[in-house]
mmCIF file of C-alpha atoms in Angstrom:
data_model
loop_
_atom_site.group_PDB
_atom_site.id
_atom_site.type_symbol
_atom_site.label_atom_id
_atom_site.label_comp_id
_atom_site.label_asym_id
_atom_site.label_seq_id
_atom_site.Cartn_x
_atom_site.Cartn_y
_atom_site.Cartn_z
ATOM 1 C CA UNK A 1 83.411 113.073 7.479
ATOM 2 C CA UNK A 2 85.688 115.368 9.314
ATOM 3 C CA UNK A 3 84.090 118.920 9.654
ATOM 4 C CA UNK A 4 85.727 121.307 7.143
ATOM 5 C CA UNK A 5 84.565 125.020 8.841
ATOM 6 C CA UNK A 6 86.519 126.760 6.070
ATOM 7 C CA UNK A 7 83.946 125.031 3.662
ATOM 8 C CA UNK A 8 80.772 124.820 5.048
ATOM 9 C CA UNK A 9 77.603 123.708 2.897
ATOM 10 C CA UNK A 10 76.056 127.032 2.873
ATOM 11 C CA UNK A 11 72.027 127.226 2.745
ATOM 12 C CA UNK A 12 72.083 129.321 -0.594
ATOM 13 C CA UNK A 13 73.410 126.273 -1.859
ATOM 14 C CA UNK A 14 70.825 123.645 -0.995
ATOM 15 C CA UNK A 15 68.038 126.057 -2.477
ATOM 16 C CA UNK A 16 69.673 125.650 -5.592
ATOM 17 C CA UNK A 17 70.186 121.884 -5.860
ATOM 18 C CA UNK A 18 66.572 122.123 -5.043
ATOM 19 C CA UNK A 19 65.412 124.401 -7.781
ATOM 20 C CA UNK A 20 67.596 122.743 -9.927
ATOM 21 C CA UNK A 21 66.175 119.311 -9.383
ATOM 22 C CA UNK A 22 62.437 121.194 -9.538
ATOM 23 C CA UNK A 23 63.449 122.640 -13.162
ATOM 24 C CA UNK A 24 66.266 120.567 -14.542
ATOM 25 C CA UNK A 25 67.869 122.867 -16.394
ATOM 26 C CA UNK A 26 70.072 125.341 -14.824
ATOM 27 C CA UNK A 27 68.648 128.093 -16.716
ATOM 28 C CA UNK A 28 65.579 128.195 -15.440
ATOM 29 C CA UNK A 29 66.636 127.533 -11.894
ATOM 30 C CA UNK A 30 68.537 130.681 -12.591
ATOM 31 C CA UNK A 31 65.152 132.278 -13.575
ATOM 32 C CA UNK A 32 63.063 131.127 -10.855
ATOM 33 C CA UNK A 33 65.836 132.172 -8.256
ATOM 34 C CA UNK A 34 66.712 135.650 -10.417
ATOM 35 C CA UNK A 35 70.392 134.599 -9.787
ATOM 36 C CA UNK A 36 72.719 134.382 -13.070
ATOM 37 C CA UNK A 37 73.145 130.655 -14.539
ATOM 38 C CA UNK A 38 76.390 131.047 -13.794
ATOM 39 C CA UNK A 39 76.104 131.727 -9.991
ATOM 40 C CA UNK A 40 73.663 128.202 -10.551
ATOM 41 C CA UNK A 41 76.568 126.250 -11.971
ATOM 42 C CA UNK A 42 79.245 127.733 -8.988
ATOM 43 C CA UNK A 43 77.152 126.734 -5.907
ATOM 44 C CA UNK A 44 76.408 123.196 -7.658
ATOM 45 C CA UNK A 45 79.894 122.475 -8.168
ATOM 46 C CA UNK A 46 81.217 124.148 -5.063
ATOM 47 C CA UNK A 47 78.645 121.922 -2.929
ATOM 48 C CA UNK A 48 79.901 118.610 -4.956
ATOM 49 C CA UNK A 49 83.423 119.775 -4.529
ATOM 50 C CA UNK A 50 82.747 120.116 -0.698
ATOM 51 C CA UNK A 51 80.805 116.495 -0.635
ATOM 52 C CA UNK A 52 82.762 114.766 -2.808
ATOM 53 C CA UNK A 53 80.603 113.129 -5.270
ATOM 54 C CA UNK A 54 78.146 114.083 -8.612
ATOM 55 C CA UNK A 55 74.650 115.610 -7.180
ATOM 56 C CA UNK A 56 73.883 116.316 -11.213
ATOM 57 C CA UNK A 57 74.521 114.781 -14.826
ATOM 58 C CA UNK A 58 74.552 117.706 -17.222
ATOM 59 C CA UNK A 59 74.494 117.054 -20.508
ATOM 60 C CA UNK A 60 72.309 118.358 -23.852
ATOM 61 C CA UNK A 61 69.394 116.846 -21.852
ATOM 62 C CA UNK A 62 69.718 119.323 -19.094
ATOM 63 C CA UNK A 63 70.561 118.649 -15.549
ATOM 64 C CA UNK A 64 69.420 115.745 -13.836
ATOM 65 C CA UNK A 65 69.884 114.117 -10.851
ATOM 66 C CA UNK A 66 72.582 111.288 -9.805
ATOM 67 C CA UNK A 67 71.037 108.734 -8.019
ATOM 68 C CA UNK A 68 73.035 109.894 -4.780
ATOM 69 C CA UNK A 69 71.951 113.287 -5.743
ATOM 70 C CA UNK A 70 68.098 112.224 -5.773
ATOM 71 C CA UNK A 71 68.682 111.034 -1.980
ATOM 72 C CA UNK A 72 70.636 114.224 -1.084
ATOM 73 C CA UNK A 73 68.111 116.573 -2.861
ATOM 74 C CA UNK A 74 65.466 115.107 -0.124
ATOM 75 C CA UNK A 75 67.218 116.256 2.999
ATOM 76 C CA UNK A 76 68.046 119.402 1.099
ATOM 77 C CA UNK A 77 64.094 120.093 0.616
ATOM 78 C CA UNK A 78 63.537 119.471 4.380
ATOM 79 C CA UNK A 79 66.000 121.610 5.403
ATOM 80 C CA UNK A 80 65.203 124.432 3.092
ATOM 81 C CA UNK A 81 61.339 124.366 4.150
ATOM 82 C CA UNK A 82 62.753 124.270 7.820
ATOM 83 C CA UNK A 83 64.667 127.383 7.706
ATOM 84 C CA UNK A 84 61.369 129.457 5.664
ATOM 85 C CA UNK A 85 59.146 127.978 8.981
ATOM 86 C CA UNK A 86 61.876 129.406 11.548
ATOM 87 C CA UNK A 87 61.555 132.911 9.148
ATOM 88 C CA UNK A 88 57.886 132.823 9.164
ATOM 89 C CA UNK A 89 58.047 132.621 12.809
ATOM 90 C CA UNK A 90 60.204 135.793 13.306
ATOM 91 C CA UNK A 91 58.761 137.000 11.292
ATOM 92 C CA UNK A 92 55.296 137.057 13.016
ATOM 93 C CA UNK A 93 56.908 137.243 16.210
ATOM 94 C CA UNK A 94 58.305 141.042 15.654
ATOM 95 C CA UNK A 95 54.736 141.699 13.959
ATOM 96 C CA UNK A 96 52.543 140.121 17.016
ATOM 97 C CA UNK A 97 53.395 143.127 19.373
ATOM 98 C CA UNK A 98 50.297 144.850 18.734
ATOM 99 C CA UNK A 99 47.693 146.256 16.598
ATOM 100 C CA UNK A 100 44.742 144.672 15.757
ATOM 101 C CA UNK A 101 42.210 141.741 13.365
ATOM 102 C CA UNK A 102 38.938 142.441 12.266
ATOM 103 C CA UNK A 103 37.087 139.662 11.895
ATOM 104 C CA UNK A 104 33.910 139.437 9.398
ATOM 105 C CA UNK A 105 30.989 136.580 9.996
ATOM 106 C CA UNK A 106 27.966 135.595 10.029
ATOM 107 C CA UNK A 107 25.662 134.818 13.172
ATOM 108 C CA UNK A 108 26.261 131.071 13.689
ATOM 109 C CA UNK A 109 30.298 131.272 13.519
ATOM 110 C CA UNK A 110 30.066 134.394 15.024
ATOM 111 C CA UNK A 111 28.054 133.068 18.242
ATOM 112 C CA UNK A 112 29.309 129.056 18.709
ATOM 113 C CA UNK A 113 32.898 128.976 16.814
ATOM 114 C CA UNK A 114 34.584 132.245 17.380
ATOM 115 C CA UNK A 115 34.468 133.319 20.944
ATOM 116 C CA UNK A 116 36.639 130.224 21.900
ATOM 117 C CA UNK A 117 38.975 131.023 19.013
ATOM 118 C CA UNK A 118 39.475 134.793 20.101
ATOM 119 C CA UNK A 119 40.104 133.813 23.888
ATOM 120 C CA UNK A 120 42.801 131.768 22.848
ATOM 121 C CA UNK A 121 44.411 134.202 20.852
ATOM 122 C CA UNK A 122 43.996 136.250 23.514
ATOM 123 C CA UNK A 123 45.693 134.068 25.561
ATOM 124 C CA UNK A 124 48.655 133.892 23.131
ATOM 125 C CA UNK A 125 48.640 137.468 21.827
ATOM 126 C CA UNK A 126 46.960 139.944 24.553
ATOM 127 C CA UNK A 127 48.489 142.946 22.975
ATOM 128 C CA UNK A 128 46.429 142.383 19.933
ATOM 129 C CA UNK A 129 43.056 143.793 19.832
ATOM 130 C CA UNK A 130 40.261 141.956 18.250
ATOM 131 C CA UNK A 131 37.105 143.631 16.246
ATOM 132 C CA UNK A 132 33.959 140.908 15.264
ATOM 133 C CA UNK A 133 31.620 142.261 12.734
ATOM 134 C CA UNK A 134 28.670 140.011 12.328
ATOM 135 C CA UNK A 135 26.271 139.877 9.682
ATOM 136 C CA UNK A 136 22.989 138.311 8.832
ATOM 137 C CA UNK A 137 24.827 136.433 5.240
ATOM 138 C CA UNK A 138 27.937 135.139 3.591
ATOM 139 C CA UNK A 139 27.071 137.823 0.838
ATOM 140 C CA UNK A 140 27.765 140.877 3.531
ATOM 141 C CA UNK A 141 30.767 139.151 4.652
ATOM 142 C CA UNK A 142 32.917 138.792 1.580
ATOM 143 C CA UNK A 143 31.495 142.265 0.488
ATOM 144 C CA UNK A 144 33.219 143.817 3.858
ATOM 145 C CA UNK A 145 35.948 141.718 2.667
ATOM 146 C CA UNK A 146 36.224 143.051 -0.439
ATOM 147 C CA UNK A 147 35.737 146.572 0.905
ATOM 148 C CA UNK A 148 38.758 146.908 3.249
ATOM 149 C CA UNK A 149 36.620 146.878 6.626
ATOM 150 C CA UNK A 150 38.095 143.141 7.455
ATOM 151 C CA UNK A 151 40.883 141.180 7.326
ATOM 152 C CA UNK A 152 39.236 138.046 7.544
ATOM 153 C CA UNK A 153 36.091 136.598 6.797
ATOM 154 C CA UNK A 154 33.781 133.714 7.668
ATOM 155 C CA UNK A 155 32.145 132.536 4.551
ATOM 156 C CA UNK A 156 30.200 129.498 2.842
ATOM 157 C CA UNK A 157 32.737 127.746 0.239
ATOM 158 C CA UNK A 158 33.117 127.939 -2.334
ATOM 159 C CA UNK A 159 33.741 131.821 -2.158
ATOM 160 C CA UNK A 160 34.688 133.911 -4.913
ATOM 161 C CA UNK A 161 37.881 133.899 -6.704
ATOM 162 C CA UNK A 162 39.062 137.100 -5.530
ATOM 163 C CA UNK A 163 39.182 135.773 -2.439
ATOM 164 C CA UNK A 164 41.916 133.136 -0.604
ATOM 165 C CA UNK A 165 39.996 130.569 1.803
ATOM 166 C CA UNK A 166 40.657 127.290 3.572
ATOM 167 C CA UNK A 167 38.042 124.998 5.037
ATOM 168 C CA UNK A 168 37.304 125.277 8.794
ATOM 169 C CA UNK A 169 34.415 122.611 9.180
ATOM 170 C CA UNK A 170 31.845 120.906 7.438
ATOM 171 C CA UNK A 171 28.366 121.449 9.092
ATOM 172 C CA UNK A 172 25.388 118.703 8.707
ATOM 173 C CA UNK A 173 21.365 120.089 7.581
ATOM 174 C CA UNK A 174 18.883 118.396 10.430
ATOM 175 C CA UNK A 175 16.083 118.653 10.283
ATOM 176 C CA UNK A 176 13.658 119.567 14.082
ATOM 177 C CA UNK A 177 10.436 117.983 15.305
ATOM 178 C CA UNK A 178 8.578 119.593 18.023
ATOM 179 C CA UNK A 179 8.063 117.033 21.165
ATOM 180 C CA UNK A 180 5.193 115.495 20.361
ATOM 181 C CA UNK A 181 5.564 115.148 16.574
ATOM 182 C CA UNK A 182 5.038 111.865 14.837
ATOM 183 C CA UNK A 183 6.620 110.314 12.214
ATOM 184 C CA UNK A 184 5.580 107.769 9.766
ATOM 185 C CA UNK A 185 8.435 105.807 10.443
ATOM 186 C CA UNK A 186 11.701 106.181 12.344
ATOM 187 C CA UNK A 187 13.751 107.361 9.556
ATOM 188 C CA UNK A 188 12.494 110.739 8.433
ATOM 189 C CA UNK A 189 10.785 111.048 4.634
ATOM 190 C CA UNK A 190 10.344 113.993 2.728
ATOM 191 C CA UNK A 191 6.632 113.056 2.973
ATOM 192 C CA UNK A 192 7.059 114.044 6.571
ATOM 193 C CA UNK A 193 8.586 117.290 6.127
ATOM 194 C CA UNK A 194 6.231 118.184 3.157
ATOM 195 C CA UNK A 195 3.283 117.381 5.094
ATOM 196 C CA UNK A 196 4.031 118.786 8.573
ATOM 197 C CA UNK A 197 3.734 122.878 8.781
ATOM 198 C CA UNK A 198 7.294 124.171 8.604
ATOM 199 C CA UNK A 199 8.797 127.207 10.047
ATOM 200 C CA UNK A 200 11.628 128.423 7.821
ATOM 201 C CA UNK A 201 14.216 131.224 6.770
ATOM 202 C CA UNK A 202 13.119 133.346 3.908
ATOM 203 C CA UNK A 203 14.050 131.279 0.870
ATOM 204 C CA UNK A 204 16.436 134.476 -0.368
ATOM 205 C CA UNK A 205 18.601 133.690 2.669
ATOM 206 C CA UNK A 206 21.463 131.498 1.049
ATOM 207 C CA UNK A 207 21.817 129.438 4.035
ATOM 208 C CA UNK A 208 18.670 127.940 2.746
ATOM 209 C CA UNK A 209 18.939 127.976 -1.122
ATOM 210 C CA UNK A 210 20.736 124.753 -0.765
ATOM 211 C CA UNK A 211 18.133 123.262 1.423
ATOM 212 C CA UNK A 212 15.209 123.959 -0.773
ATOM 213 C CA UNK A 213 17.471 122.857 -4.264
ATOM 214 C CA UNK A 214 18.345 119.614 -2.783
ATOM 215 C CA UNK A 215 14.521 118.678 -2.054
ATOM 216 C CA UNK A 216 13.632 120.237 -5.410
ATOM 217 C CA UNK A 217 15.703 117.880 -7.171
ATOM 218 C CA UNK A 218 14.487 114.965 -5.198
ATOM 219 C CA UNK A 219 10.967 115.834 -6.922
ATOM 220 C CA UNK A 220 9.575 117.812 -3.640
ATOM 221 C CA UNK A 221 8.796 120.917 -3.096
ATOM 222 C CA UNK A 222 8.823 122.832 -0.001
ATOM 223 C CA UNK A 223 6.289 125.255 1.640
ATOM 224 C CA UNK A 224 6.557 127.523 4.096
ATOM 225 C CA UNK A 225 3.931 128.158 6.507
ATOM 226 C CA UNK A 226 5.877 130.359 8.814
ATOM 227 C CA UNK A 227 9.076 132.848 7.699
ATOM 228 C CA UNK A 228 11.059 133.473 10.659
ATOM 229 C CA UNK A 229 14.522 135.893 10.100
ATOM 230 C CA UNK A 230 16.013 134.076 13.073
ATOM 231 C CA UNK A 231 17.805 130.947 14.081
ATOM 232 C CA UNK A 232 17.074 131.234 17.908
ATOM 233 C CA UNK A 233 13.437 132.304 17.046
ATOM 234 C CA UNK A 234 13.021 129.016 14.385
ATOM 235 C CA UNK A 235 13.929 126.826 16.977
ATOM 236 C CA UNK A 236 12.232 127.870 19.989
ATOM 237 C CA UNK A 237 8.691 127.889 17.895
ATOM 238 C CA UNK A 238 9.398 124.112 17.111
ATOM 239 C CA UNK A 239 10.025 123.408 20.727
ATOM 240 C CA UNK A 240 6.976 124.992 20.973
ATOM 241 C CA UNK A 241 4.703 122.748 18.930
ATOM 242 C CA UNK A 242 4.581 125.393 16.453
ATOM 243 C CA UNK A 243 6.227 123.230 13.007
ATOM 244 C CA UNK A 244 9.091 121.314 11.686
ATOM 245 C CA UNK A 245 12.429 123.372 10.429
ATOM 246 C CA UNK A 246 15.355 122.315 9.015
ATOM 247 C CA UNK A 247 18.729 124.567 9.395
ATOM 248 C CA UNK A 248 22.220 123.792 10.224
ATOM 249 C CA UNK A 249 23.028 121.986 13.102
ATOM 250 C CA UNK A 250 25.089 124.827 13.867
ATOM 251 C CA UNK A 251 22.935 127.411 13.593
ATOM 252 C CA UNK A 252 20.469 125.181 15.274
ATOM 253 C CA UNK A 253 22.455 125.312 18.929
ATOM 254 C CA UNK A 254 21.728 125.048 21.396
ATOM 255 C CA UNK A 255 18.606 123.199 20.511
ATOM 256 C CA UNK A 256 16.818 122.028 23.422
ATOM 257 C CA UNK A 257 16.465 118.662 24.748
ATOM 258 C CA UNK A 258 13.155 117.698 24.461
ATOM 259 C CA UNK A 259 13.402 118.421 20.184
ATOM 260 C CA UNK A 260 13.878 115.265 18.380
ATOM 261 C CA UNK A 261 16.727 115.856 15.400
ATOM 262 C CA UNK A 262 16.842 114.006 12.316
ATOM 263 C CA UNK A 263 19.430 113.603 9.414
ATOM 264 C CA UNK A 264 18.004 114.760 6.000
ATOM 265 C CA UNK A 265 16.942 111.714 3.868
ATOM 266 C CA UNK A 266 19.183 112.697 1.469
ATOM 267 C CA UNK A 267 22.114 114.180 3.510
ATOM 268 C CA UNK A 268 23.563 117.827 2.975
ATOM 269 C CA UNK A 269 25.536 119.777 4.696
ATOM 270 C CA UNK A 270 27.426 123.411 4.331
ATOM 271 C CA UNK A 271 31.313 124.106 3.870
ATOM 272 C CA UNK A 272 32.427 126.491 6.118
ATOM 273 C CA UNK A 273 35.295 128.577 5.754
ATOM 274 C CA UNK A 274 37.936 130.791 6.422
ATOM 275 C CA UNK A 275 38.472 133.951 3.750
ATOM 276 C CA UNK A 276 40.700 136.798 3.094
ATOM 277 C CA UNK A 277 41.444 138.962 0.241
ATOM 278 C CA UNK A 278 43.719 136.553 -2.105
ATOM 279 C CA UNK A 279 45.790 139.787 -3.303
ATOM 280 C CA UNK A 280 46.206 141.697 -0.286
ATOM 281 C CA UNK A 281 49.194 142.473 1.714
ATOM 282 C CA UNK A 282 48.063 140.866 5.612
ATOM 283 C CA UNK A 283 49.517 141.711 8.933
ATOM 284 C CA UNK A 284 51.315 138.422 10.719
ATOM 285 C CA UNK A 285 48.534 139.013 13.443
ATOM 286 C CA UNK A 286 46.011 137.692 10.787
ATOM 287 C CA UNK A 287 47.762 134.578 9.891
ATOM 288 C CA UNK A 288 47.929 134.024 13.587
ATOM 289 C CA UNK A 289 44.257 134.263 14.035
ATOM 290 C CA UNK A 290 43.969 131.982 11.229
ATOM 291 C CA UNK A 291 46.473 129.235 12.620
ATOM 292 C CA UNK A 292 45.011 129.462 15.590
ATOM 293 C CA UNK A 293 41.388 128.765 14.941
ATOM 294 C CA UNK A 294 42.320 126.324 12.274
ATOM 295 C CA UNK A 295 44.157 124.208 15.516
ATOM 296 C CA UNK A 296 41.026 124.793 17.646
ATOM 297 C CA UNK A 297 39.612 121.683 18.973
ATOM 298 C CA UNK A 298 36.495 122.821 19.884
ATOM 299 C CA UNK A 299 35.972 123.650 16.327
ATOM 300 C CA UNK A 300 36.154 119.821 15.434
ATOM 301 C CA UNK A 301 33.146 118.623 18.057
ATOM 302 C CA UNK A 302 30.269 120.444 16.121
#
């Protein structure tokens, strides 16, 4: 087709075609894109006019799609979600000058996940200054959340509703021998872990409700006979000889060498995620923090 610059398709256009083949009525394409349902019918027939064939049968049915029209409406769509991405992007770009993210987690994230994220921001955005609250729970978190003091949050799904999240990773329960410890067999029991003396998190910690529900419903029960408030403490008694644990193989690192580490015998693990207030107005630098720990390939080896 010979290029017509007088009568360009315009992009105002393909947004409708979309909505209209989203709603199929031209009413409520009008609706959705507060536009009159006349200004709907215009730019539909103006863009067939300028291609020169049907995009939509209207009729007491409302308006549906030609068969050429269902091909079109797909390159519309691509198009249409390509020129929102190039807006996002200046978007962020005029709002990535400076100012500042806080940043809300607990210990675990806080020690093995997020320092490689926030160099790399750095890297990217070293205008925008960083702050890294860190807190003992996932309760403290999405309560700093909720009170205004962070912008985003490092959580265990699923969070509240108030709150917008997306899952980062997906971390595995082991449980940790000291050295010497023997088992009754090679794959660990819960007879092993009941029966050896176990050092553990206080069973209010919620890292650990999980834990102790999950060998609860298996017909076990757990007893502590050490409560330790730490992760680095828990695991340096069982090096030394001290008991058995079970925690996060997260929260677990670096665990040294010479412990042996065993899956659960029924396996569980912890969502971890990323959380912000669902109907607050963020900063682009926050998104960017997000993106960019989201495409953090460290993240993916734990």
């Amino acid at each position: 087709m010979k290029a017509n610059y007088q009568n360009q398709m315009k992009l105002s256009q393909l947004r409708i075609l979309v909505a209209v083949a989203e709603w199929e009525n031209f009413s409520e394409a009008a609706l959705q894109l507060e536009i009159s349902q006349s200004a709907v019918s215009h730019a539909i027939a103006t863009l067939e006019d300028h291609l020169g064939v049907v995009l939509v049968s209207r009729g007491r049915h409302g308006a549906r799609l030609t068969p050429v029209g269902k091909r079109i409406v797909e390159h519309a769509r691509v198009i249409v979600n390509r020129t929102e991405e190039i807006i996002k992007e200046a978007e962020s770009a005029k709002g990535l000058k400076g100012g500042q993210v806080r940043i809300a987690s607990f210990r675990s994230v806080a020690t093995h996940i997020l320092p490689h994220a926030i160099a790399e921001f750095h890297r990217r955005f070293p205008s925008i200054a960083v702050h890294l609250i860190e807190h003992d729970n996932c309760t403290d978190v999405e309560h700093t959340l909720r009170e205004g003091r962070a912008d985003i949050g490092f959580i265990l799904l699923p969070g509240s509703e108030s709150l917008e999240t997306w899952e980062l990773l997906r971390d595995e329960y082991v449980a940790l021998f000291p050295p010497n410890a023997k088992l009754s067999q090679p794959k660990l029991t819960w007879e092993d872990l009941i029966n050896y003396p176990l050092i553990m998190h206080p069973l209010e910690n919620t890292m650990m409700q999980p834990v102790y529900a999950r060998v609860q419903a298996c017909g076990y029960q757990l007893h502590a006979a050490y409560e330790v408030e730490t992760d680095a403490a828990i695991v340096s008694l069982v090096a030394q000889g001290l008991g058995a644990t079970i925690l996060p193989r997260l929260a677990a690192q670096p665990i040294p060498a010479n412990v042996q580490v065993f899956s659960l015998p029924v396996p569980l693990e912890r969502i971890i995620g990323i959380a912000i207030l669902a109907d607050a107005l963020h900063a682009p630098a926050v998104y960017a923090f997000i993106d960019t720990i989201k495409h953090q390939s460290l993240v993916e080896n734990f």
